[in-house]
Structures are given as structure tokens and as C-alpha cells.
Amino acid sequence: MKRSNFLARSAGISVLLLLASPAYAEGKADRARAAIAEATGKIDAANKLGANGEVPRLQAEAQAALRTARENLASGHKEEAIAAANHASTTADLAIGEAQKNRTNAERAQRANTEAKAAVAQQDAAAANARADAAQQSAASAAADAAAARAAPPVVIAPAPPTTTVSTETVKRVATPTRTVKRAPVHRVVKRTTTAPAVSEKTTTTVTTTPN
């Protein structure tokens, strides 16, 4: 029993000595550098995917954690540097996932928009074809009507009878009365003779024939 306790204490002391050794410290530094390099690569990849939605916030958080990791490594705080670098990597992964989701949604929306435009274009083309068919049918009908008109016998229209106009003009003339005055040389007796006016009437009838 005493021997087992002694061995356990010896093993614990050996572990503590190993952790305190320069080789172990160098190992933690390498791990910190590797974690920082991994976080840097992920952040660069996230930056290339775009910055929409939550991506800018996640990118800023990852970059801040990466700066903290580098500062901790430079100060000799290797464990803190590893933790900060891991946090930067995790946040960069979230940014990458968000950016990929945004890109997928944008591509889906673009496809839907393209399909909608194609459907509208097809409808417009169908309407244009229908109008062209209607115009062609109208032209064919007009041509048929013209051919039928050319084949039909000529229509003879009888001339209208001449128009006769009768004008009647009546003129009445009144003759001016004649007065005769006789004067006696001695007794100054004046005799006046008045002749009643004569009325003459003249009627003229004119017949005019106008051909139509």
C-alpha cells in the first residue's frame, strides 16, 4: 500500500515537472500558433463569401478574438491564446455558414425571378402570335371579299329623270293718271279733269328642265 502511494506521488511529480519543462511550453506555443493560423484561414474564407445579414457582426467578432489570441501569444499567455483562437475559429465557422445560407437564398431568389420573367415573356409571345393570327385571318377575309367583288357582275344604275322647274312671274303696272286743267280767261273758272288710273297685269311662266 505504501509502495502504491509512493508510485502515485512520483508520477504526479513527474507530470508537474513535465508541464513546467520548456518542451511542454513550446508545445503549447505551437498549438496556439496552429489555432491562430486556422482561425485566420477561416476568417479570410468568410470575408470572401460576402457580408450580408449577420455575417458582418460575426466577422468582426472573429477578428477581435483573433487579435486577442495573437496578443496573448505575444505576452506568453499560451492557454489564453489557444482559447481565443478557438473562439475565433468557431465564430468564423458561423460566419461562413451564414454567408453560404445567404448566397443560397440569393441564388434561389434569382432563379425564381428568372423563371417569372421567362413565364411573362412566354405569355407575351403567345399574345403576339394570337394577334398575328388574327391579323392574318382579317387579311385573308379582306382578300376574299375583294375577289368576290371583282367576280360580281357590274351594277347598272338607271339615270334619274330630269327635274322640271316651273316659275311664274306676275307683274302689275299702274298707269299714271292724267290731269287736265282749263282756265277761263274772264271769269277764272278752273275745271279739273282727272282720269282714273289704268292697271295692267302681265304673267310670265318659265319652264326649266335640268338633267340629273
PDB file of C-alpha atoms in Angstrom:
ATOM      1  CA  MET A   1       0.000   0.000   0.000  1.00  0.00           C
ATOM      2  CA  LYS A   2       2.779   2.370   0.920  1.00  0.00           C
ATOM      3  CA  ARG A   3       4.573   1.431  -2.263  1.00  0.00           C
ATOM      4  CA  SER A   4       1.496   2.321  -4.362  1.00  0.00           C
ATOM      5  CA  ASN A   5       1.174   5.719  -2.736  1.00  0.00           C
ATOM      6  CA  PHE A   6       4.816   6.377  -3.353  1.00  0.00           C
ATOM      7  CA  LEU A   7       4.476   5.490  -7.015  1.00  0.00           C
ATOM      8  CA  ALA A   8       1.434   7.748  -7.368  1.00  0.00           C
ATOM      9  CA  ARG A   9       3.263  10.665  -5.818  1.00  0.00           C
ATOM     10  CA  SER A  10       6.228  10.056  -8.068  1.00  0.00           C
ATOM     11  CA  ALA A  11       4.008  10.030 -11.164  1.00  0.00           C
ATOM     12  CA  GLY A  12       2.314  13.269 -10.115  1.00  0.00           C
ATOM     13  CA  ILE A  13       5.624  14.960  -9.550  1.00  0.00           C
ATOM     14  CA  SER A  14       6.817  13.772 -12.950  1.00  0.00           C
ATOM     15  CA  VAL A  15       3.739  15.253 -14.646  1.00  0.00           C
ATOM     16  CA  LEU A  16       4.244  18.568 -12.902  1.00  0.00           C
ATOM     17  CA  LEU A  17       7.853  18.618 -13.918  1.00  0.00           C
ATOM     18  CA  LEU A  18       6.866  17.798 -17.493  1.00  0.00           C
ATOM     19  CA  LEU A  19       4.312  20.599 -17.605  1.00  0.00           C
ATOM     20  CA  ALA A  20       6.873  23.016 -16.261  1.00  0.00           C
ATOM     21  CA  SER A  21       9.519  21.946 -18.738  1.00  0.00           C
ATOM     22  CA  PRO A  22      10.459  24.185 -21.722  1.00  0.00           C
ATOM     23  CA  ALA A  23       9.494  21.424 -24.186  1.00  0.00           C
ATOM     24  CA  TYR A  24       5.892  21.402 -22.975  1.00  0.00           C
ATOM     25  CA  ALA A  25       5.779  25.181 -23.083  1.00  0.00           C
ATOM     26  CA  GLU A  26       6.998  25.099 -26.649  1.00  0.00           C
ATOM     27  CA  GLY A  27       4.269  22.577 -27.451  1.00  0.00           C
ATOM     28  CA  LYS A  28       1.575  24.924 -26.169  1.00  0.00           C
ATOM     29  CA  ALA A  29       3.045  27.755 -28.199  1.00  0.00           C
ATOM     30  CA  ASP A  30       2.899  25.602 -31.314  1.00  0.00           C
ATOM     31  CA  ARG A  31      -0.707  24.714 -30.564  1.00  0.00           C
ATOM     32  CA  ALA A  32      -1.529  28.387 -30.124  1.00  0.00           C
ATOM     33  CA  ARG A  33       0.152  29.284 -33.405  1.00  0.00           C
ATOM     34  CA  ALA A  34      -1.700  26.472 -35.182  1.00  0.00           C
ATOM     35  CA  ALA A  35      -5.015  27.596 -33.707  1.00  0.00           C
ATOM     36  CA  ILE A  36      -4.311  31.188 -34.748  1.00  0.00           C
ATOM     37  CA  ALA A  37      -3.411  30.089 -38.278  1.00  0.00           C
ATOM     38  CA  GLU A  38      -6.593  28.022 -38.550  1.00  0.00           C
ATOM     39  CA  ALA A  39      -8.724  30.927 -37.329  1.00  0.00           C
ATOM     40  CA  THR A  40      -7.012  33.283 -39.776  1.00  0.00           C
ATOM     41  CA  GLY A  41      -7.807  30.993 -42.718  1.00  0.00           C
ATOM     42  CA  LYS A  42     -11.452  30.663 -41.723  1.00  0.00           C
ATOM     43  CA  ILE A  43     -11.848  34.415 -41.296  1.00  0.00           C
ATOM     44  CA  ASP A  44     -10.339  35.011 -44.735  1.00  0.00           C
ATOM     45  CA  ALA A  45     -12.733  32.464 -46.237  1.00  0.00           C
ATOM     46  CA  ALA A  46     -15.700  34.139 -44.539  1.00  0.00           C
ATOM     47  CA  ASN A  47     -14.638  37.539 -45.871  1.00  0.00           C
ATOM     48  CA  LYS A  48     -14.630  36.190 -49.434  1.00  0.00           C
ATOM     49  CA  LEU A  49     -18.196  34.887 -49.182  1.00  0.00           C
ATOM     50  CA  GLY A  50     -19.785  38.312 -48.756  1.00  0.00           C
ATOM     51  CA  ALA A  51     -21.139  40.415 -45.934  1.00  0.00           C
ATOM     52  CA  ASN A  52     -24.919  40.242 -45.624  1.00  0.00           C
ATOM     53  CA  GLY A  53     -27.250  39.738 -42.694  1.00  0.00           C
ATOM     54  CA  GLU A  54     -25.425  38.577 -39.567  1.00  0.00           C
ATOM     55  CA  VAL A  55     -22.156  37.921 -41.395  1.00  0.00           C
ATOM     56  CA  PRO A  56     -20.535  41.335 -40.721  1.00  0.00           C
ATOM     57  CA  ARG A  57     -21.149  41.051 -36.978  1.00  0.00           C
ATOM     58  CA  LEU A  58     -19.751  37.515 -36.843  1.00  0.00           C
ATOM     59  CA  GLN A  59     -16.734  38.523 -38.909  1.00  0.00           C
ATOM     60  CA  ALA A  60     -15.985  41.423 -36.576  1.00  0.00           C
ATOM     61  CA  GLU A  61     -16.301  39.168 -33.526  1.00  0.00           C
ATOM     62  CA  ALA A  62     -13.980  36.555 -35.041  1.00  0.00           C
ATOM     63  CA  GLN A  63     -11.379  39.168 -35.963  1.00  0.00           C
ATOM     64  CA  ALA A  64     -11.489  40.619 -32.449  1.00  0.00           C
ATOM     65  CA  ALA A  65     -10.943  37.153 -30.942  1.00  0.00           C
ATOM     66  CA  LEU A  66      -8.063  36.564 -33.350  1.00  0.00           C
ATOM     67  CA  ARG A  67      -6.380  39.800 -32.287  1.00  0.00           C
ATOM     68  CA  THR A  68      -6.782  38.772 -28.652  1.00  0.00           C
ATOM     69  CA  ALA A  69      -5.209  35.385 -29.384  1.00  0.00           C
ATOM     70  CA  ARG A  70      -2.195  36.990 -31.024  1.00  0.00           C
ATOM     71  CA  GLU A  71      -1.773  39.428 -28.152  1.00  0.00           C
ATOM     72  CA  ASN A  72      -1.963  36.606 -25.605  1.00  0.00           C
ATOM     73  CA  LEU A  73       0.595  34.568 -27.512  1.00  0.00           C
ATOM     74  CA  ALA A  74       2.927  37.541 -27.720  1.00  0.00           C
ATOM     75  CA  SER A  75       2.545  38.057 -23.958  1.00  0.00           C
ATOM     76  CA  GLY A  76       3.306  34.426 -23.197  1.00  0.00           C
ATOM     77  CA  HIS A  77      -0.264  33.523 -22.242  1.00  0.00           C
ATOM     78  CA  LYS A  78      -0.409  30.456 -24.421  1.00  0.00           C
ATOM     79  CA  GLU A  79      -3.534  28.849 -22.954  1.00  0.00           C
ATOM     80  CA  GLU A  80      -5.472  32.091 -23.312  1.00  0.00           C
ATOM     81  CA  ALA A  81      -4.136  32.445 -26.839  1.00  0.00           C
ATOM     82  CA  ILE A  82      -5.360  28.954 -27.730  1.00  0.00           C
ATOM     83  CA  ALA A  83      -8.801  29.637 -26.242  1.00  0.00           C
ATOM     84  CA  ALA A  84      -9.139  32.959 -28.064  1.00  0.00           C
ATOM     85  CA  ALA A  85      -8.011  31.403 -31.351  1.00  0.00           C
ATOM     86  CA  ASN A  86     -10.522  28.572 -30.954  1.00  0.00           C
ATOM     87  CA  HIS A  87     -13.269  31.126 -30.305  1.00  0.00           C
ATOM     88  CA  ALA A  88     -12.208  33.000 -33.428  1.00  0.00           C
ATOM     89  CA  SER A  89     -12.396  29.772 -35.451  1.00  0.00           C
ATOM     90  CA  THR A  90     -15.848  28.916 -34.107  1.00  0.00           C
ATOM     91  CA  THR A  91     -17.168  32.386 -34.846  1.00  0.00           C
ATOM     92  CA  ALA A  92     -15.639  32.301 -38.324  1.00  0.00           C
ATOM     93  CA  ASP A  93     -17.407  28.976 -38.935  1.00  0.00           C
ATOM     94  CA  LEU A  94     -20.700  30.619 -38.010  1.00  0.00           C
ATOM     95  CA  ALA A  95     -19.955  33.497 -40.383  1.00  0.00           C
ATOM     96  CA  ILE A  96     -19.164  31.059 -43.193  1.00  0.00           C
ATOM     97  CA  GLY A  97     -22.399  29.158 -42.611  1.00  0.00           C
ATOM     98  CA  GLU A  98     -24.432  32.364 -42.558  1.00  0.00           C
ATOM     99  CA  ALA A  99     -22.755  33.633 -45.727  1.00  0.00           C
ATOM    100  CA  GLN A 100     -23.404  30.348 -47.528  1.00  0.00           C
ATOM    101  CA  LYS A 101     -27.060  30.437 -46.455  1.00  0.00           C
ATOM    102  CA  ASN A 102     -27.396  33.998 -47.718  1.00  0.00           C
ATOM    103  CA  ARG A 103     -25.804  33.047 -51.021  1.00  0.00           C
ATOM    104  CA  THR A 104     -28.149  30.072 -51.389  1.00  0.00           C
ATOM    105  CA  ASN A 105     -31.180  32.246 -50.687  1.00  0.00           C
ATOM    106  CA  ALA A 106     -29.982  34.873 -53.157  1.00  0.00           C
ATOM    107  CA  GLU A 107     -29.452  32.257 -55.861  1.00  0.00           C
ATOM    108  CA  ARG A 108     -32.889  30.792 -55.189  1.00  0.00           C
ATOM    109  CA  ALA A 109     -34.496  34.231 -55.428  1.00  0.00           C
ATOM    110  CA  GLN A 110     -32.613  34.949 -58.639  1.00  0.00           C
ATOM    111  CA  ARG A 111     -33.789  31.677 -60.175  1.00  0.00           C
ATOM    112  CA  ALA A 112     -37.375  32.441 -59.188  1.00  0.00           C
ATOM    113  CA  ASN A 113     -37.091  35.905 -60.714  1.00  0.00           C
ATOM    114  CA  THR A 114     -35.632  34.489 -63.909  1.00  0.00           C
ATOM    115  CA  GLU A 115     -38.384  31.895 -64.157  1.00  0.00           C
ATOM    116  CA  ALA A 116     -41.042  34.561 -63.591  1.00  0.00           C
ATOM    117  CA  LYS A 117     -39.560  36.733 -66.330  1.00  0.00           C
ATOM    118  CA  ALA A 118     -39.436  33.748 -68.670  1.00  0.00           C
ATOM    119  CA  ALA A 119     -43.098  32.990 -67.968  1.00  0.00           C
ATOM    120  CA  VAL A 120     -44.069  36.595 -68.701  1.00  0.00           C
ATOM    121  CA  ALA A 121     -42.039  36.505 -71.906  1.00  0.00           C
ATOM    122  CA  GLN A 122     -43.823  33.328 -72.982  1.00  0.00           C
ATOM    123  CA  GLN A 123     -47.203  34.912 -72.297  1.00  0.00           C
ATOM    124  CA  ASP A 124     -46.236  37.987 -74.313  1.00  0.00           C
ATOM    125  CA  ALA A 125     -45.057  35.796 -77.182  1.00  0.00           C
ATOM    126  CA  ALA A 126     -48.314  33.830 -77.133  1.00  0.00           C
ATOM    127  CA  ALA A 127     -50.332  37.052 -77.188  1.00  0.00           C
ATOM    128  CA  ALA A 128     -48.242  38.378 -80.078  1.00  0.00           C
ATOM    129  CA  ASN A 129     -48.790  35.151 -82.017  1.00  0.00           C
ATOM    130  CA  ALA A 130     -52.531  35.385 -81.399  1.00  0.00           C
ATOM    131  CA  ARG A 131     -52.584  38.960 -82.698  1.00  0.00           C
ATOM    132  CA  ALA A 132     -50.592  37.915 -85.754  1.00  0.00           C
ATOM    133  CA  ASP A 133     -53.029  35.062 -86.465  1.00  0.00           C
ATOM    134  CA  ALA A 134     -55.990  37.424 -86.130  1.00  0.00           C
ATOM    135  CA  ALA A 135     -54.372  39.917 -88.498  1.00  0.00           C
ATOM    136  CA  GLN A 136     -53.651  37.160 -90.996  1.00  0.00           C
ATOM    137  CA  GLN A 137     -57.251  35.955 -90.861  1.00  0.00           C
ATOM    138  CA  SER A 138     -58.506  39.514 -91.311  1.00  0.00           C
ATOM    139  CA  ALA A 139     -56.259  39.991 -94.338  1.00  0.00           C
ATOM    140  CA  ALA A 140     -57.458  36.712 -95.845  1.00  0.00           C
ATOM    141  CA  SER A 141     -61.087  37.725 -95.305  1.00  0.00           C
ATOM    142  CA  ALA A 142     -60.464  41.109 -96.936  1.00  0.00           C
ATOM    143  CA  ALA A 143     -58.793  39.430 -99.907  1.00  0.00           C
ATOM    144  CA  ALA A 144     -61.739  37.057-100.286  1.00  0.00           C
ATOM    145  CA  ASP A 145     -64.188  39.968-100.194  1.00  0.00           C
ATOM    146  CA  ALA A 146     -62.174  41.812-102.831  1.00  0.00           C
ATOM    147  CA  ALA A 147     -62.099  38.741-105.081  1.00  0.00           C
ATOM    148  CA  ALA A 148     -65.853  38.295-104.709  1.00  0.00           C
ATOM    149  CA  ALA A 149     -66.405  41.941-105.567  1.00  0.00           C
ATOM    150  CA  ARG A 150     -64.300  41.602-108.712  1.00  0.00           C
ATOM    151  CA  ALA A 151     -66.182  38.472-109.781  1.00  0.00           C
ATOM    152  CA  ALA A 152     -69.643  40.002-109.260  1.00  0.00           C
ATOM    153  CA  PRO A 153     -71.413  41.488-112.371  1.00  0.00           C
ATOM    154  CA  PRO A 154     -71.382  45.256-112.646  1.00  0.00           C
ATOM    155  CA  VAL A 155     -74.350  47.079-111.210  1.00  0.00           C
ATOM    156  CA  VAL A 156     -76.110  49.361-113.722  1.00  0.00           C
ATOM    157  CA  ILE A 157     -77.757  52.354-112.145  1.00  0.00           C
ATOM    158  CA  ALA A 158     -80.544  53.945-114.203  1.00  0.00           C
ATOM    159  CA  PRO A 159     -80.239  57.698-114.538  1.00  0.00           C
ATOM    160  CA  ALA A 160     -82.697  59.746-112.579  1.00  0.00           C
ATOM    161  CA  PRO A 161     -85.429  61.548-114.547  1.00  0.00           C
ATOM    162  CA  PRO A 162     -84.797  65.197-115.329  1.00  0.00           C
ATOM    163  CA  THR A 163     -86.104  67.780-112.954  1.00  0.00           C
ATOM    164  CA  THR A 164     -88.567  70.322-114.324  1.00  0.00           C
ATOM    165  CA  THR A 165     -88.961  73.651-112.597  1.00  0.00           C
ATOM    166  CA  VAL A 166     -91.892  75.946-113.402  1.00  0.00           C
ATOM    167  CA  SER A 167     -91.557  79.593-112.437  1.00  0.00           C
ATOM    168  CA  THR A 168     -94.484  82.027-112.739  1.00  0.00           C
ATOM    169  CA  GLU A 169     -93.957  85.776-112.523  1.00  0.00           C
ATOM    170  CA  THR A 170     -96.850  88.255-112.417  1.00  0.00           C
ATOM    171  CA  VAL A 171     -96.189  91.950-112.959  1.00  0.00           C
ATOM    172  CA  LYS A 172     -98.828  94.595-112.367  1.00  0.00           C
ATOM    173  CA  ARG A 173     -98.408  98.068-113.779  1.00  0.00           C
ATOM    174  CA  VAL A 174    -100.473 101.104-112.825  1.00  0.00           C
ATOM    175  CA  ALA A 175    -100.693 103.944-115.358  1.00  0.00           C
ATOM    176  CA  THR A 176    -100.190 107.432-114.006  1.00  0.00           C
ATOM    177  CA  PRO A 177    -103.485 109.435-114.098  1.00  0.00           C
ATOM    178  CA  THR A 178    -103.677 112.443-116.411  1.00  0.00           C
ATOM    179  CA  ARG A 179    -104.996 115.729-115.147  1.00  0.00           C
ATOM    180  CA  THR A 180    -106.369 118.400-117.485  1.00  0.00           C
ATOM    181  CA  VAL A 181    -106.738 121.943-116.211  1.00  0.00           C
ATOM    182  CA  LYS A 182    -108.719 124.541-118.166  1.00  0.00           C
ATOM    183  CA  ARG A 183    -108.645 128.149-117.206  1.00  0.00           C
ATOM    184  CA  ALA A 184    -111.289 130.640-118.419  1.00  0.00           C
ATOM    185  CA  PRO A 185    -109.805 133.943-119.322  1.00  0.00           C
ATOM    186  CA  VAL A 186    -112.555 136.100-117.842  1.00  0.00           C
ATOM    187  CA  HIS A 187    -114.368 134.502-115.006  1.00  0.00           C
ATOM    188  CA  ARG A 188    -111.321 132.499-113.742  1.00  0.00           C
ATOM    189  CA  VAL A 189    -113.259 129.319-113.549  1.00  0.00           C
ATOM    190  CA  VAL A 190    -110.927 126.383-113.235  1.00  0.00           C
ATOM    191  CA  LYS A 191    -112.033 122.980-114.378  1.00  0.00           C
ATOM    192  CA  ARG A 192    -110.018 119.947-113.380  1.00  0.00           C
ATOM    193  CA  THR A 193    -110.381 116.680-115.214  1.00  0.00           C
ATOM    194  CA  THR A 194    -108.970 113.523-113.626  1.00  0.00           C
ATOM    195  CA  THR A 195    -108.655 110.261-115.453  1.00  0.00           C
ATOM    196  CA  ALA A 196    -108.831 107.093-113.342  1.00  0.00           C
ATOM    197  CA  PRO A 197    -105.543 105.105-113.343  1.00  0.00           C
ATOM    198  CA  ALA A 198    -105.362 102.073-115.567  1.00  0.00           C
ATOM    199  CA  VAL A 199    -103.952  98.801-114.201  1.00  0.00           C
ATOM    200  CA  SER A 200    -102.234  96.304-116.492  1.00  0.00           C
ATOM    201  CA  GLU A 201    -101.246  92.787-115.389  1.00  0.00           C
ATOM    202  CA  LYS A 202     -98.614  90.597-117.085  1.00  0.00           C
ATOM    203  CA  THR A 203     -97.914  86.949-116.157  1.00  0.00           C
ATOM    204  CA  THR A 204     -94.744  85.161-117.343  1.00  0.00           C
ATOM    205  CA  THR A 205     -94.309  81.389-116.915  1.00  0.00           C
ATOM    206  CA  THR A 206     -90.814  79.863-117.287  1.00  0.00           C
ATOM    207  CA  VAL A 207     -90.257  76.098-117.544  1.00  0.00           C
ATOM    208  CA  THR A 208     -86.702  74.845-116.818  1.00  0.00           C
ATOM    209  CA  THR A 209     -85.632  71.211-117.268  1.00  0.00           C
ATOM    210  CA  THR A 210     -82.411  70.075-115.558  1.00  0.00           C
ATOM    211  CA  PRO A 211     -80.942  66.637-116.385  1.00  0.00           C
ATOM    212  CA  ASN A 212     -79.661  64.536-113.443  1.00  0.00           C
TER     213      ASN A 212
END
